[in-house]
CSV table of C-alpha atoms in Angstrom, one decimal:
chain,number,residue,atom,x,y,z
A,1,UNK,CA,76.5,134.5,133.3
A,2,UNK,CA,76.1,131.2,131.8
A,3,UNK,CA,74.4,131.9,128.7
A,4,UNK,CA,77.4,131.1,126.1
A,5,UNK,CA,78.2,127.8,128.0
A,6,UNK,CA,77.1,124.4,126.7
A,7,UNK,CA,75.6,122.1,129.3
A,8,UNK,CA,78.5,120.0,129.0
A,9,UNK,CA,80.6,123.2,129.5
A,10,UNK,CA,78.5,123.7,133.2
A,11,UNK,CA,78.7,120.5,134.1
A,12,UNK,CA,82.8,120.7,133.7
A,13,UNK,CA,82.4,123.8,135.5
A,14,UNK,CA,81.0,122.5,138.4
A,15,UNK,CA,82.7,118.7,138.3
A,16,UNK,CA,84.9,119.1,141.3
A,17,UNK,CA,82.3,120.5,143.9
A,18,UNK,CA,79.7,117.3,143.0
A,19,UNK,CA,82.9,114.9,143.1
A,20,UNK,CA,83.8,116.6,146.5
A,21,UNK,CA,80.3,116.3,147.6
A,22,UNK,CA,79.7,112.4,147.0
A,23,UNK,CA,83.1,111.9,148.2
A,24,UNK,CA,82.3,113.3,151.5
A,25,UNK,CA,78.6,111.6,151.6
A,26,UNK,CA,80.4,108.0,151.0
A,27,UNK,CA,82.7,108.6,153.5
A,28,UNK,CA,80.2,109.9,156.2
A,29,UNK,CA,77.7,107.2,155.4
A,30,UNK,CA,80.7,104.7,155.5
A,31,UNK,CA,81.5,106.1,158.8
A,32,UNK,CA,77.7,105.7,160.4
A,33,UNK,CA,77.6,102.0,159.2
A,34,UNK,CA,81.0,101.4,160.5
A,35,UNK,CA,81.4,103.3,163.9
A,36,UNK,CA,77.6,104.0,164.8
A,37,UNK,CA,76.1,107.6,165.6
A,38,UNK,CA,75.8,109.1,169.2
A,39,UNK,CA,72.3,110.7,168.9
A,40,UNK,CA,70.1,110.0,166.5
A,41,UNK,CA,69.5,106.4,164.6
A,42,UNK,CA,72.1,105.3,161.8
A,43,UNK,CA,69.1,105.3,159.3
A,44,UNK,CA,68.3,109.1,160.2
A,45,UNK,CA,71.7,109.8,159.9
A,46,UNK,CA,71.9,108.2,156.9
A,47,UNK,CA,68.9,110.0,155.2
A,48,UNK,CA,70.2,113.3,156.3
A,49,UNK,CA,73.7,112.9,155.0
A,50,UNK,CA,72.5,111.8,151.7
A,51,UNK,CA,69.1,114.2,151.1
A,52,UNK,CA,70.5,117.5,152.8
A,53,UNK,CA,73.8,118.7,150.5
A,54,UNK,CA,76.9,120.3,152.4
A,55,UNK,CA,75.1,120.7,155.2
A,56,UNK,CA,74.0,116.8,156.0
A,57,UNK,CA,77.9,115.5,155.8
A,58,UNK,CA,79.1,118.6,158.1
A,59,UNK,CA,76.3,118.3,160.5
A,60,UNK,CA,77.2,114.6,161.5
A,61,UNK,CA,81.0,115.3,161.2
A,62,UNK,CA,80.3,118.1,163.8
A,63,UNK,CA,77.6,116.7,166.0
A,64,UNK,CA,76.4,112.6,165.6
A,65,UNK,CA,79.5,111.0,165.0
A,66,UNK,CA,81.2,109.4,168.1
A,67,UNK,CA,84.4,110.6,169.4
């Protein structure tokens, strides 16, 4: 599928998902040093929103943030 792309090519390709996806880990981890977490520590929240992809920023959006 990608075999007449140049790397630079792919990486324009796929620009907007990894801009949408450090835009949502800054703002999540932004939000855990600024609000606090309800269940877990702010540094576990913190590790999970930056090491696990989508699923990190969505899980404490959904579930550890405090309402």
């Amino acid at each position: 599928m990608f075999e007449n792309l140049t790397t630079l090519e792919i990486l324009k390709l796929f620009a907007p998902i990894i801009i949408a996806d450090l835009g949502l880990k800054i703002f999540c981890v932004i939000k855990i040093v600024r609000e606090g977490v309800r269940n877990l520590s702010k540094f576990i929240w913190i590790l999970i929103v930056i090491f696990i992809n989508i699923f990190g920023p969505v899980s404490f959006l959904l579930f550890g943030r405090r309402r």
